[in-house]
Tab-separated table of N, CA and C in Angstrom:
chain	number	residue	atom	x	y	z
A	1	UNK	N	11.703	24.775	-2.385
A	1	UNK	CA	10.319	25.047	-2.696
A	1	UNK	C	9.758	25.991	-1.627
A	2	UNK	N	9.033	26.931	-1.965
A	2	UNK	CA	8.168	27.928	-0.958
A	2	UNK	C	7.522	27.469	-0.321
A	3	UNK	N	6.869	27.417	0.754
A	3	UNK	CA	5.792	27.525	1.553
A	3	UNK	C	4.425	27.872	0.960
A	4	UNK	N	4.661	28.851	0.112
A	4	UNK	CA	3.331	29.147	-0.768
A	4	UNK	C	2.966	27.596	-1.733
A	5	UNK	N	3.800	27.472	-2.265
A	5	UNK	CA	3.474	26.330	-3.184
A	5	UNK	C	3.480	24.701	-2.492
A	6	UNK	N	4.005	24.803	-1.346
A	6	UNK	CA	3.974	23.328	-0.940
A	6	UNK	C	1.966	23.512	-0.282
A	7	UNK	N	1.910	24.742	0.325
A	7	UNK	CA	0.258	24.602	0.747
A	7	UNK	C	0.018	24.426	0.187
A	8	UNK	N	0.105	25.171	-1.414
A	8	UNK	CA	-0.861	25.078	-2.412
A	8	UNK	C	-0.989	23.721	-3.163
A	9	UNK	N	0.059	23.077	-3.131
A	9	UNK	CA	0.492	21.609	-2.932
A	9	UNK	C	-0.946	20.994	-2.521
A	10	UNK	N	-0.302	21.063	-1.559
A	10	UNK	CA	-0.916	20.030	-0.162
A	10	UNK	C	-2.617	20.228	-0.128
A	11	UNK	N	-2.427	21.550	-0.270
A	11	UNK	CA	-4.370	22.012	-0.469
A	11	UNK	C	-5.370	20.968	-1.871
A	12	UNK	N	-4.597	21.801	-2.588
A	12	UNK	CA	-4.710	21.050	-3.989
A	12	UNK	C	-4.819	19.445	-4.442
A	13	UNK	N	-4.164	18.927	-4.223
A	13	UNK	CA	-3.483	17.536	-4.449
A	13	UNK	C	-3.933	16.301	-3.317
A	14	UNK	N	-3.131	16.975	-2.154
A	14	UNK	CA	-2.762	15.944	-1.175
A	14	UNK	C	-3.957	15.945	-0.013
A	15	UNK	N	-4.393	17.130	0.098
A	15	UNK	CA	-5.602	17.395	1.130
A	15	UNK	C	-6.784	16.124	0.209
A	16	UNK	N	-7.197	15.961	-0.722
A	16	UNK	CA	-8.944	15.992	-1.388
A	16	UNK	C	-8.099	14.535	-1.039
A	17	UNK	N	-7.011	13.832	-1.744
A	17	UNK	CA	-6.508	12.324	-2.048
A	17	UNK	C	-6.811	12.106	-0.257
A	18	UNK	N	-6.213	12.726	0.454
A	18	UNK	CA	-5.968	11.706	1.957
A	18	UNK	C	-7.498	12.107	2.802
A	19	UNK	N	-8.537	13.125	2.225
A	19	UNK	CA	-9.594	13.053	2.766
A	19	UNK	C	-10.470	11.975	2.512
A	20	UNK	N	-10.142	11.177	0.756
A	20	UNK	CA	-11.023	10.545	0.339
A	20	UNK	C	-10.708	9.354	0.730
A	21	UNK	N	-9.505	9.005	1.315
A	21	UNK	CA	-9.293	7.680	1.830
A	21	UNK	C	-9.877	7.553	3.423
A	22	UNK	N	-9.276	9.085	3.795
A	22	UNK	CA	-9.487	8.720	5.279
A	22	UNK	C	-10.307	8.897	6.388
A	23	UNK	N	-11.502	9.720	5.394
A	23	UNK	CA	-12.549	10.174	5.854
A	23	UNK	C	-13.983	9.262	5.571
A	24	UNK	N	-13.147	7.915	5.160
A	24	UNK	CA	-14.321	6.927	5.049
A	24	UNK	C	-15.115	6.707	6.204
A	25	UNK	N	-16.529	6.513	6.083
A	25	UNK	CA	-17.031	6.255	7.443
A	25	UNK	C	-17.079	4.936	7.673
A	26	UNK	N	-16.643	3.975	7.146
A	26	UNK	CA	-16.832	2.213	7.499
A	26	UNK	C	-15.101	2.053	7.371
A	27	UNK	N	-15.588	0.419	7.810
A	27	UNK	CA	-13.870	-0.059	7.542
A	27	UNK	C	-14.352	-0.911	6.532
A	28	UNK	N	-13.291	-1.820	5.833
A	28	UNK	CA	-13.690	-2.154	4.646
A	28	UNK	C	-14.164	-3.605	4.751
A	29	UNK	N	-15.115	-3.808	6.194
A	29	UNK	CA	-16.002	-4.878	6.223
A	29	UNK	C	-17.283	-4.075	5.793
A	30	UNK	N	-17.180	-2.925	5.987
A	30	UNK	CA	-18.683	-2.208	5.647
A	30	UNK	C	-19.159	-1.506	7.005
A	31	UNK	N	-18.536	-1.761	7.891
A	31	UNK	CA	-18.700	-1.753	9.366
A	31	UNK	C	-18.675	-0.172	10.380
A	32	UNK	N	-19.089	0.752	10.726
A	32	UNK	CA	-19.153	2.332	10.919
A	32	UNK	C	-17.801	1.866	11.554
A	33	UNK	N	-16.880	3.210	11.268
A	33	UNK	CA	-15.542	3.203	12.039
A	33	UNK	C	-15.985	3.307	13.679
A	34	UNK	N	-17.120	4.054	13.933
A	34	UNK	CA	-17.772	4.295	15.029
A	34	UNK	C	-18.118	3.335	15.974
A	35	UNK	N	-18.685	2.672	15.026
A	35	UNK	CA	-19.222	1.277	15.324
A	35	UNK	C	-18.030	0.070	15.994
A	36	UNK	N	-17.055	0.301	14.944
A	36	UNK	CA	-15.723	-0.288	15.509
A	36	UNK	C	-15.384	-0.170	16.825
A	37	UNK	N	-14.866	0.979	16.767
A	37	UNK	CA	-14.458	1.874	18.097
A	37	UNK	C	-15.016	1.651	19.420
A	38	UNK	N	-16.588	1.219	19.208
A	38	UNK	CA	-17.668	1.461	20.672
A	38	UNK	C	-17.569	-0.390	20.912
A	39	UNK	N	-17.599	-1.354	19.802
A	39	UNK	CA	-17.309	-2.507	19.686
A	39	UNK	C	-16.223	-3.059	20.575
A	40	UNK	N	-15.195	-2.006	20.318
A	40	UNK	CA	-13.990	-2.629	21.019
A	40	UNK	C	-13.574	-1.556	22.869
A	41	UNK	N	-14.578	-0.748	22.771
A	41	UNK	CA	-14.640	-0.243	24.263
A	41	UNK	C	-15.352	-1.377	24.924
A	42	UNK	N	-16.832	-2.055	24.477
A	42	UNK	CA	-17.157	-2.845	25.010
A	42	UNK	C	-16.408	-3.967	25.698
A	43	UNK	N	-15.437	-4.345	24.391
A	43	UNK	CA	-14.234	-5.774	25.255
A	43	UNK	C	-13.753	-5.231	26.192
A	44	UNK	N	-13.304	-3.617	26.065
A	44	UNK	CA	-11.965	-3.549	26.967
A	44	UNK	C	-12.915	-3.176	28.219
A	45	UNK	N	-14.213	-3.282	28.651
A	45	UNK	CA	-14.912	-3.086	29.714
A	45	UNK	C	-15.244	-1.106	29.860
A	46	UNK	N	-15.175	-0.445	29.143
A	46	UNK	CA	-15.480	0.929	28.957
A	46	UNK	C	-16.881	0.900	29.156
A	47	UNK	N	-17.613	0.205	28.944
A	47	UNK	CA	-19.295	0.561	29.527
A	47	UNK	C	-19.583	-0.117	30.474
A	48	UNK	N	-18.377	-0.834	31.910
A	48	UNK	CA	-18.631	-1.141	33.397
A	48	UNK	C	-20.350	-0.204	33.669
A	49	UNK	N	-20.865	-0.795	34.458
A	49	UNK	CA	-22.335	-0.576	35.309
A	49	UNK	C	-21.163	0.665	35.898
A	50	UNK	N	-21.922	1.916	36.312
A	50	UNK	CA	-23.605	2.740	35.655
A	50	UNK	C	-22.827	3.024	33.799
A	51	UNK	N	-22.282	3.236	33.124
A	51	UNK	CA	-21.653	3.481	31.739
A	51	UNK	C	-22.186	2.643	30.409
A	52	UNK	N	-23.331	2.966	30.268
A	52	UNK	CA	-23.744	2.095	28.861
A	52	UNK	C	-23.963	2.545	27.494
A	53	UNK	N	-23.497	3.973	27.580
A	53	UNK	CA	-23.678	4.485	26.243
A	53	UNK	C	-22.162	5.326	25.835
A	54	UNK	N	-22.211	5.654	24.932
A	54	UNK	CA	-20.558	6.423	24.533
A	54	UNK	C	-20.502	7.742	25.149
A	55	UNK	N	-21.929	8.593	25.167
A	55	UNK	CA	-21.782	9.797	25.873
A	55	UNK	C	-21.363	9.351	27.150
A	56	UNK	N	-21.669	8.190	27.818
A	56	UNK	CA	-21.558	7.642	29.829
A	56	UNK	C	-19.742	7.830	29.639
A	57	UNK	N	-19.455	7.305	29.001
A	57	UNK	CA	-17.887	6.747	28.582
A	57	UNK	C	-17.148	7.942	28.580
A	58	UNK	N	-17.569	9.248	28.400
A	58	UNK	CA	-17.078	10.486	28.369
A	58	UNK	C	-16.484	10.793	29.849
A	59	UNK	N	-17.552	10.021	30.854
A	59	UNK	CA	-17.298	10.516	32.251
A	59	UNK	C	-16.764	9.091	32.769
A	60	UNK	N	-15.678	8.162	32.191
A	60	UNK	CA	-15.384	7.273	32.574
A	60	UNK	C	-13.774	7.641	33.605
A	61	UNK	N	-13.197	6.938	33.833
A	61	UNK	CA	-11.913	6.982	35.429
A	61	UNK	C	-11.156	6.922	34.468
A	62	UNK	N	-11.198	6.134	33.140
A	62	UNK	CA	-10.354	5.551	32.588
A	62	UNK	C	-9.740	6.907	31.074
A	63	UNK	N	-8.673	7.201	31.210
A	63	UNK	CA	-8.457	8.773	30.140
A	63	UNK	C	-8.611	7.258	28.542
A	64	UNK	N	-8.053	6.387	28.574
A	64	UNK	CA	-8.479	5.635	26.880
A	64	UNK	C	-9.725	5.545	26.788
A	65	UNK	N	-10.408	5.333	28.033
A	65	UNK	CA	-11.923	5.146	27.520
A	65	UNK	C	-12.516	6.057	26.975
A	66	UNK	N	-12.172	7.440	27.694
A	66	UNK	CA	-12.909	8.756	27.518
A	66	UNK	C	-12.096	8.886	25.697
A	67	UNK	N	-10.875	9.199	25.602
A	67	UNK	CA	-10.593	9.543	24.143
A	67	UNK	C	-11.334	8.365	23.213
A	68	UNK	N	-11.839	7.414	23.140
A	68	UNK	CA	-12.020	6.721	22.499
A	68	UNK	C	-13.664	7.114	21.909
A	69	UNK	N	-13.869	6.854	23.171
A	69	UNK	CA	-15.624	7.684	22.727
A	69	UNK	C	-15.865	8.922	22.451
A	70	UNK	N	-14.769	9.842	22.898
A	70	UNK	CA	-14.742	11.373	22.079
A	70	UNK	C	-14.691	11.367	20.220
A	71	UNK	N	-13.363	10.189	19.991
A	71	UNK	CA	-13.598	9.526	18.681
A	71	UNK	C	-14.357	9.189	18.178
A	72	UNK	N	-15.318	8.167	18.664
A	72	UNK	CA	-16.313	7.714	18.546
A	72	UNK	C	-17.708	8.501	18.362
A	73	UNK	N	-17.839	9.413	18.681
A	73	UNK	CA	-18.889	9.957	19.003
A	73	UNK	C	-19.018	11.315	17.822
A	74	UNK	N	-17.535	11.670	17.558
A	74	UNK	CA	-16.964	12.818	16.591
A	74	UNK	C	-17.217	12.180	15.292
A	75	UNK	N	-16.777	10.393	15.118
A	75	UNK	CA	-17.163	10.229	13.854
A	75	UNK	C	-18.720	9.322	13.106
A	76	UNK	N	-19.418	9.481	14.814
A	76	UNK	CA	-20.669	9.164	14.999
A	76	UNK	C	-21.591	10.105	14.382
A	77	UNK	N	-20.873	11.200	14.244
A	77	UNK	CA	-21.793	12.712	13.989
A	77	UNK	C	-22.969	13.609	15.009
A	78	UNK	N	-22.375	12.684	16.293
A	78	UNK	CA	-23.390	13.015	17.582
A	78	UNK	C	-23.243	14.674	18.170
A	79	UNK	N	-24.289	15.524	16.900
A	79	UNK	CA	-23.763	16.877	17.634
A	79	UNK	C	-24.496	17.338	18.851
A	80	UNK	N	-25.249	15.898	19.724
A	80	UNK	CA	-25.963	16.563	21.324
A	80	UNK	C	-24.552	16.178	22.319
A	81	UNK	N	-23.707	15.791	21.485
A	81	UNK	CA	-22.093	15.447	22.528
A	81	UNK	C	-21.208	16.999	22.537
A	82	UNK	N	-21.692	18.200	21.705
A	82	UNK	CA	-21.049	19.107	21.785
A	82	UNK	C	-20.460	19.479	22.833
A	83	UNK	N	-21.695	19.939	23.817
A	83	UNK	CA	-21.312	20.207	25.129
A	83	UNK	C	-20.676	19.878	26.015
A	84	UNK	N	-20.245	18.391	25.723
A	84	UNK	CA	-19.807	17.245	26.347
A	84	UNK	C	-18.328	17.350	26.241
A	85	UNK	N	-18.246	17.816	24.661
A	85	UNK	CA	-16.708	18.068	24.163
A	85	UNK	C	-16.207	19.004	24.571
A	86	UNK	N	-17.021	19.929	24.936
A	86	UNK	CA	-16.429	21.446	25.248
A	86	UNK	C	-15.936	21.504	26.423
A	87	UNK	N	-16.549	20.995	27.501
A	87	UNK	CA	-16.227	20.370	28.327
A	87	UNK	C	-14.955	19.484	28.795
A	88	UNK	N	-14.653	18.703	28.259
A	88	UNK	CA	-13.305	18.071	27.654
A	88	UNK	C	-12.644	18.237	27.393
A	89	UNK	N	-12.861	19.313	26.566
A	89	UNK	CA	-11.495	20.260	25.760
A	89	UNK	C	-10.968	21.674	27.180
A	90	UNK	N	-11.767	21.967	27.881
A	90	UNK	CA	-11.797	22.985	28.586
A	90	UNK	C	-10.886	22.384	29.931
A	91	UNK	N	-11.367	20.697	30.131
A	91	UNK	CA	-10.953	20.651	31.558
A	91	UNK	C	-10.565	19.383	31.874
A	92	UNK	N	-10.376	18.782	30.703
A	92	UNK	CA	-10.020	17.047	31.099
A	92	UNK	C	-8.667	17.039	31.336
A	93	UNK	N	-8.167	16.290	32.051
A	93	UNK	CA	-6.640	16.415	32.816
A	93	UNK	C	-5.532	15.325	31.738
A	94	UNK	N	-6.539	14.741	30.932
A	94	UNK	CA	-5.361	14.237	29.787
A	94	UNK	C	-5.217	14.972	28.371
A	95	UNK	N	-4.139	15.221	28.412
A	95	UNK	CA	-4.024	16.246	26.882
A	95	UNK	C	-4.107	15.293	25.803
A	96	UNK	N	-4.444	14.361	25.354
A	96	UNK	CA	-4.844	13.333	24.684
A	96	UNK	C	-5.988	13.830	24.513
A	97	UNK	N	-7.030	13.169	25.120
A	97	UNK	CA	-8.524	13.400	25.443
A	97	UNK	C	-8.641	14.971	25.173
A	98	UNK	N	-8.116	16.230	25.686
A	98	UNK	CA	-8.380	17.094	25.000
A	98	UNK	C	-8.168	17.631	23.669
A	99	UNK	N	-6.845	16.964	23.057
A	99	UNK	CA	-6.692	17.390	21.319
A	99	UNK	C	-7.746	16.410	20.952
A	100	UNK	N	-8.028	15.440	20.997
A	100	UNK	CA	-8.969	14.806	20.765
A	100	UNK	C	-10.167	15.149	20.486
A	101	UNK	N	-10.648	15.762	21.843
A	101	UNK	CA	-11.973	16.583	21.766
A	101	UNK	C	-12.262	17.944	21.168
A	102	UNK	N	-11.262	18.501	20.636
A	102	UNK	CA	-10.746	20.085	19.381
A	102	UNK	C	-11.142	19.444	17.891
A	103	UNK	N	-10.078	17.881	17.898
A	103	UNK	CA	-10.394	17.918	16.752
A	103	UNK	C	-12.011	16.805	16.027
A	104	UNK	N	-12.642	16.676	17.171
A	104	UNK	CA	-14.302	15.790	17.021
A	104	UNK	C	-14.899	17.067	16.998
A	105	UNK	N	-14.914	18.226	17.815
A	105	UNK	CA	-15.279	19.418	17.645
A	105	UNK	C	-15.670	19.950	16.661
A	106	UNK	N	-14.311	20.423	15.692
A	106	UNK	CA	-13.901	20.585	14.402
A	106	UNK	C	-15.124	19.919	13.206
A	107	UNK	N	-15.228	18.747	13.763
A	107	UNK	CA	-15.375	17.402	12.645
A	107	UNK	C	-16.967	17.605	12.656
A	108	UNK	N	-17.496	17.638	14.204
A	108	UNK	CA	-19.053	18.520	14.024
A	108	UNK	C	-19.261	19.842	14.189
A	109	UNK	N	-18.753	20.414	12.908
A	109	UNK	CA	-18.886	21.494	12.566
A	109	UNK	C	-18.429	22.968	13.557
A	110	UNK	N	-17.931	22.350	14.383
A	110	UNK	CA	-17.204	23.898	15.528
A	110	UNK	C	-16.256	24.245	15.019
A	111	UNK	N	-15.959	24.505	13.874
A	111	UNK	CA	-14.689	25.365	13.521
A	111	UNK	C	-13.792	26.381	14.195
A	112	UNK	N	-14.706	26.960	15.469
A	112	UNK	CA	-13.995	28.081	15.937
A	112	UNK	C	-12.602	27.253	17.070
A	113	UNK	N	-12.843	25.767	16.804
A	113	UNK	CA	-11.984	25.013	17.780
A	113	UNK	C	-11.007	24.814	17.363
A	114	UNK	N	-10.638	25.099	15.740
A	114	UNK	CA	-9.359	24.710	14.569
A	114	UNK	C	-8.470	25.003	14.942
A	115	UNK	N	-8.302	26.233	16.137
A	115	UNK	CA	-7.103	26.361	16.710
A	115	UNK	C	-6.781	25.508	18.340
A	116	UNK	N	-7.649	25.300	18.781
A	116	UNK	CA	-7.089	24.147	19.526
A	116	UNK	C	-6.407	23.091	18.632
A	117	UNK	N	-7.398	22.540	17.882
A	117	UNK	CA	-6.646	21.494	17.011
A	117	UNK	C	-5.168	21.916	16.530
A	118	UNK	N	-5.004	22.859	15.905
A	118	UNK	CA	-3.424	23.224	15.847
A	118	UNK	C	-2.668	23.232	16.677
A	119	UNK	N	-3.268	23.530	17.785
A	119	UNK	CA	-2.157	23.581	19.498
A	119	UNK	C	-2.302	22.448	19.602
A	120	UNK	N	-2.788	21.531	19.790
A	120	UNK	CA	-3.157	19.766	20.157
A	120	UNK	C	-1.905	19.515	19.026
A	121	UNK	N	-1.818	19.797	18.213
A	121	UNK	CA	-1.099	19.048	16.969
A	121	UNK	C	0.789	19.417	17.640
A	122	UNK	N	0.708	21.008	17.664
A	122	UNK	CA	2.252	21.333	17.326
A	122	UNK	C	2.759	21.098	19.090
A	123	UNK	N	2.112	20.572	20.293
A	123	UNK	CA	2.489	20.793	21.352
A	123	UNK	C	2.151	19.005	21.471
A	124	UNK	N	2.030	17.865	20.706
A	124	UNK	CA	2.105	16.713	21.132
A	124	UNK	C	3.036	15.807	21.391
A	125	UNK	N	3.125	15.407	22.370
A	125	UNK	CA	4.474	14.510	22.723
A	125	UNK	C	4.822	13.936	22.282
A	126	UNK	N	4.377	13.195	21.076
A	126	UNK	CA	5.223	12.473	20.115
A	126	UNK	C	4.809	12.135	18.613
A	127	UNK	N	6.099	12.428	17.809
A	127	UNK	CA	5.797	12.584	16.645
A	127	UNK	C	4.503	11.604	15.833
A	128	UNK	N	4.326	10.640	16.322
A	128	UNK	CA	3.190	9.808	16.348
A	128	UNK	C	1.664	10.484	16.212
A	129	UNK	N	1.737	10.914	17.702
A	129	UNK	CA	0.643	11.335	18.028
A	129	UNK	C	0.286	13.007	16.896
A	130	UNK	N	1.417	13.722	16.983
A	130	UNK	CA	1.601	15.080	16.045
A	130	UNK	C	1.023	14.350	14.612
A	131	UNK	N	1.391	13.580	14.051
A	131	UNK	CA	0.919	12.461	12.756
A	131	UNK	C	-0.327	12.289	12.492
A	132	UNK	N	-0.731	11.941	13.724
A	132	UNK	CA	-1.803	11.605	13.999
A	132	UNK	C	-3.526	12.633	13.322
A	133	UNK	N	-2.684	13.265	14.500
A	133	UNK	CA	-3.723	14.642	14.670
A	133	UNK	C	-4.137	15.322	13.191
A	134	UNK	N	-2.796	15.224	12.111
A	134	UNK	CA	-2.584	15.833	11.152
A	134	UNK	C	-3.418	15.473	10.449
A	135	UNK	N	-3.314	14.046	10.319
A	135	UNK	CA	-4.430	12.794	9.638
A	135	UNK	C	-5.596	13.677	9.859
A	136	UNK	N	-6.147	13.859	10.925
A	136	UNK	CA	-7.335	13.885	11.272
A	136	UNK	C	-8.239	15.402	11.035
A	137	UNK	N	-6.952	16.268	10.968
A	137	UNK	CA	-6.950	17.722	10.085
A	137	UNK	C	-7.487	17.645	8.796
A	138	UNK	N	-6.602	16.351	8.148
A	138	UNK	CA	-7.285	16.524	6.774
A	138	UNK	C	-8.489	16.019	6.402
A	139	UNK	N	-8.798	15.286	7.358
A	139	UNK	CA	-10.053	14.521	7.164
A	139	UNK	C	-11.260	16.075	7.513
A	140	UNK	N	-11.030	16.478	8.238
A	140	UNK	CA	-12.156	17.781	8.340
A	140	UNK	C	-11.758	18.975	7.339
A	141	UNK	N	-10.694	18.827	6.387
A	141	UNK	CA	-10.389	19.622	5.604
A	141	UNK	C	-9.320	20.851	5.801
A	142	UNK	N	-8.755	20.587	7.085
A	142	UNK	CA	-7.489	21.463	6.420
A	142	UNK	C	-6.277	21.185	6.901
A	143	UNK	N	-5.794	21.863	6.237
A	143	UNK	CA	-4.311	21.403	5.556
A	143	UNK	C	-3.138	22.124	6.821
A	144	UNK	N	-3.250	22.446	8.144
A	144	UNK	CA	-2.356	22.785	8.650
A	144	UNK	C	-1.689	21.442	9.292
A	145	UNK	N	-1.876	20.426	8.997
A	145	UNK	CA	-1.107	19.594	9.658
A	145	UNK	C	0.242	18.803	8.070
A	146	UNK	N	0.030	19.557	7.402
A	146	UNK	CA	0.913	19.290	6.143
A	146	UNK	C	2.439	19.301	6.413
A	147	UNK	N	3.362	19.701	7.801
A	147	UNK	CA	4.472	19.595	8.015
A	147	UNK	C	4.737	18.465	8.200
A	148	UNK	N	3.751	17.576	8.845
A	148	UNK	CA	3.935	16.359	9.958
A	148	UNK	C	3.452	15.411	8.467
């Protein structure tokens, strides 16, 4: 099969099916995925004194805390965290936390970041994480993570 037709595939077909599952904003208690996410930073101690909000969590010691609330915050729809991301993406010392912050970018509307997100995707250490990212491609609508 071509390359032409598996995109056109994948565009067609497989992109709209895995956006509509996975671009839900609740889990299926009804619950914001967001909401989830900041829920369970709280247990793991991610908002320690001075840190009480998800933007604080951005500037946390901890690199899970920070990707988590980059998540969080990307599927929060918080576009005063832009700057925050850009930031992140430019200079955070975990490459996690920065594909991370390309593809929350992406998700509030920075498109010009789609190519970080592709470098985050094809340069990730493990096929997992490459999986991952792909997921999260299609959820903002495109289809370059269709190899993985």
């Amino acid at each position: 099969m071509s390359q032409k037709i598996v995109t056109l595939f994948f565009s067609v077909c497989v992109l709209p099916f895995l956006a509509s599952k996975a671009s839900a904003s609740s889990t299926p208690g009804g619950v914001p995925i967001w909401r989830s996410i900041e829920t369970d930073m709280r247990q793991d101690g991610c908002f320690a004194p001075p840190l009480s909000t998800l933007r604080d969590a951005l500037r946390s010691t901890d690199s899970l805390c920070r990707f988590r609330a980059v998540r969080a915050l990307g599927l929060q729809g918080d576009k005063k965290a832009i700057p925050d991301l850009k930031t992140l993406l430019e200079g955070d010392p975990d490459p996690g936390v920065r594909s991370q912050a390309a593809i929350e970018l992406v998700r509030l509307g920075e498109r010009k970041y789609l190519e970080d997100a592709h470098q985050a995707m094809e340069l990730g250490p493990a096929l997992s994480n490459r999986v991952s990212l792909a997921g999260q491609l299609a959820q903002v609508g495109d289809a370059g993570g269709y190899p993985y």
